C-alpha cells in the first residue's frame, strides 16, 4: 500500500468521515490531502487521543515526499442563509 494509502487509513481510523487526495491542475507536482471530521473537537481528539506512534510514522513518511514541508490549513464550512434551498 502507498504512503498516502496508509495516511488515508490513519485519518479514517482516527475519526475522519471523508478523505481525498487532490492534484493541483496548475502545479502538477502539488497534491492536497483533504479530510473531513464532524467538528473541531473531533479533530482535536484525532491529535490528542486517537493518534498513536504508528500513525506518526505514517505521517512522517508522507512528509518526506514533500519539498517544501507540507502546509497545514484548517477550513470550516459556513452556513449562508438562503444559499441552499
Tab-separated table of C-alpha atoms in Angstrom:
chain	number	residue	atom	x	y	z
A	1	UNK	CA	0.000	0.000	0.000
A	2	UNK	CA	1.246	3.501	-0.777
A	3	UNK	CA	2.275	6.051	1.822
A	4	UNK	CA	-0.833	8.097	1.074
A	5	UNK	CA	-2.941	4.955	1.384
A	6	UNK	CA	-1.527	4.421	4.870
A	7	UNK	CA	-2.238	8.024	5.786
A	8	UNK	CA	-5.799	7.656	4.493
A	9	UNK	CA	-6.284	4.689	6.825
A	10	UNK	CA	-4.912	6.739	9.733
A	11	UNK	CA	-7.294	9.631	9.031
A	12	UNK	CA	-10.335	7.357	8.768
A	13	UNK	CA	-9.380	5.306	11.814
A	14	UNK	CA	-8.925	8.422	13.915
A	15	UNK	CA	-12.296	9.939	13.042
A	16	UNK	CA	-12.376	11.368	9.520
A	17	UNK	CA	-15.712	10.829	7.780
A	18	UNK	CA	-14.319	11.575	4.317
A	19	UNK	CA	-10.865	11.650	2.737
A	20	UNK	CA	-9.488	12.550	-0.680
A	21	UNK	CA	-6.209	13.303	-2.426
A	22	UNK	CA	-6.350	16.107	-4.972
A	23	UNK	CA	-3.837	17.026	-7.675
A	24	UNK	CA	-3.344	20.700	-8.487
A	25	UNK	CA	-4.187	21.401	-12.137
A	26	UNK	CA	-1.811	24.355	-12.337
A	27	UNK	CA	1.106	22.898	-10.355
A	28	UNK	CA	1.354	19.232	-11.427
A	29	UNK	CA	3.697	18.242	-8.578
A	30	UNK	CA	1.362	19.670	-5.905
A	31	UNK	CA	-1.068	17.373	-4.145
A	32	UNK	CA	-3.586	18.336	-1.491
A	33	UNK	CA	-4.845	15.928	1.140
A	34	UNK	CA	-8.367	16.759	2.257
A	35	UNK	CA	-10.258	15.093	5.053
A	36	UNK	CA	-13.440	15.944	6.896
A	37	UNK	CA	-14.252	15.482	10.552
A	38	UNK	CA	-17.547	16.194	12.279
A	39	UNK	CA	-16.314	19.053	14.462
A	40	UNK	CA	-13.281	20.921	15.722
A	41	UNK	CA	-13.465	18.885	18.940
A	42	UNK	CA	-13.385	15.696	16.865
A	43	UNK	CA	-10.261	16.953	15.089
A	44	UNK	CA	-8.600	17.735	18.420
A	45	UNK	CA	-9.395	14.163	19.521
A	46	UNK	CA	-7.615	12.933	16.405
A	47	UNK	CA	-4.418	14.593	17.604
A	48	UNK	CA	-4.724	14.287	21.361
A	49	UNK	CA	-6.325	10.882	21.915
A	50	UNK	CA	-6.513	8.669	18.837
A	51	UNK	CA	-3.156	9.403	17.174
A	52	UNK	CA	-0.657	6.652	18.097
A	53	UNK	CA	3.047	6.119	17.396
A	54	UNK	CA	2.467	4.125	14.198
A	55	UNK	CA	0.284	6.985	12.906
A	56	UNK	CA	3.190	9.365	13.427
A	57	UNK	CA	5.428	7.059	11.361
A	58	UNK	CA	2.894	7.147	8.501
A	59	UNK	CA	2.625	10.943	8.729
A	60	UNK	CA	6.400	11.381	8.684
A	61	UNK	CA	6.732	9.017	5.687
A	62	UNK	CA	4.307	11.199	3.725
A	63	UNK	CA	6.032	14.403	4.855
A	64	UNK	CA	9.306	13.056	3.413
A	65	UNK	CA	7.684	13.199	-0.047
A	66	UNK	CA	7.123	16.930	0.222
A	67	UNK	CA	9.546	19.727	-0.593
A	68	UNK	CA	8.994	22.266	0.834
A	69	UNK	CA	7.404	20.936	4.005
A	70	UNK	CA	3.625	20.405	3.876
A	71	UNK	CA	1.447	23.385	4.684
A	72	UNK	CA	-1.440	22.693	7.051
A	73	UNK	CA	-4.676	24.659	6.878
A	74	UNK	CA	-7.911	24.216	8.786
A	75	UNK	CA	-11.042	25.153	6.835
A	76	UNK	CA	-14.533	25.321	8.297
A	77	UNK	CA	-17.843	25.062	6.485
A	78	UNK	CA	-20.015	28.159	6.568
A	79	UNK	CA	-23.800	28.204	6.609
A	80	UNK	CA	-25.136	31.007	4.415
A	81	UNK	CA	-28.861	31.630	4.924
A	82	UNK	CA	-30.817	31.258	1.689
A	83	UNK	CA	-27.864	29.891	-0.305
A	84	UNK	CA	-29.174	26.332	-0.415
A	85	UNK	CA	-32.914	25.854	-0.687
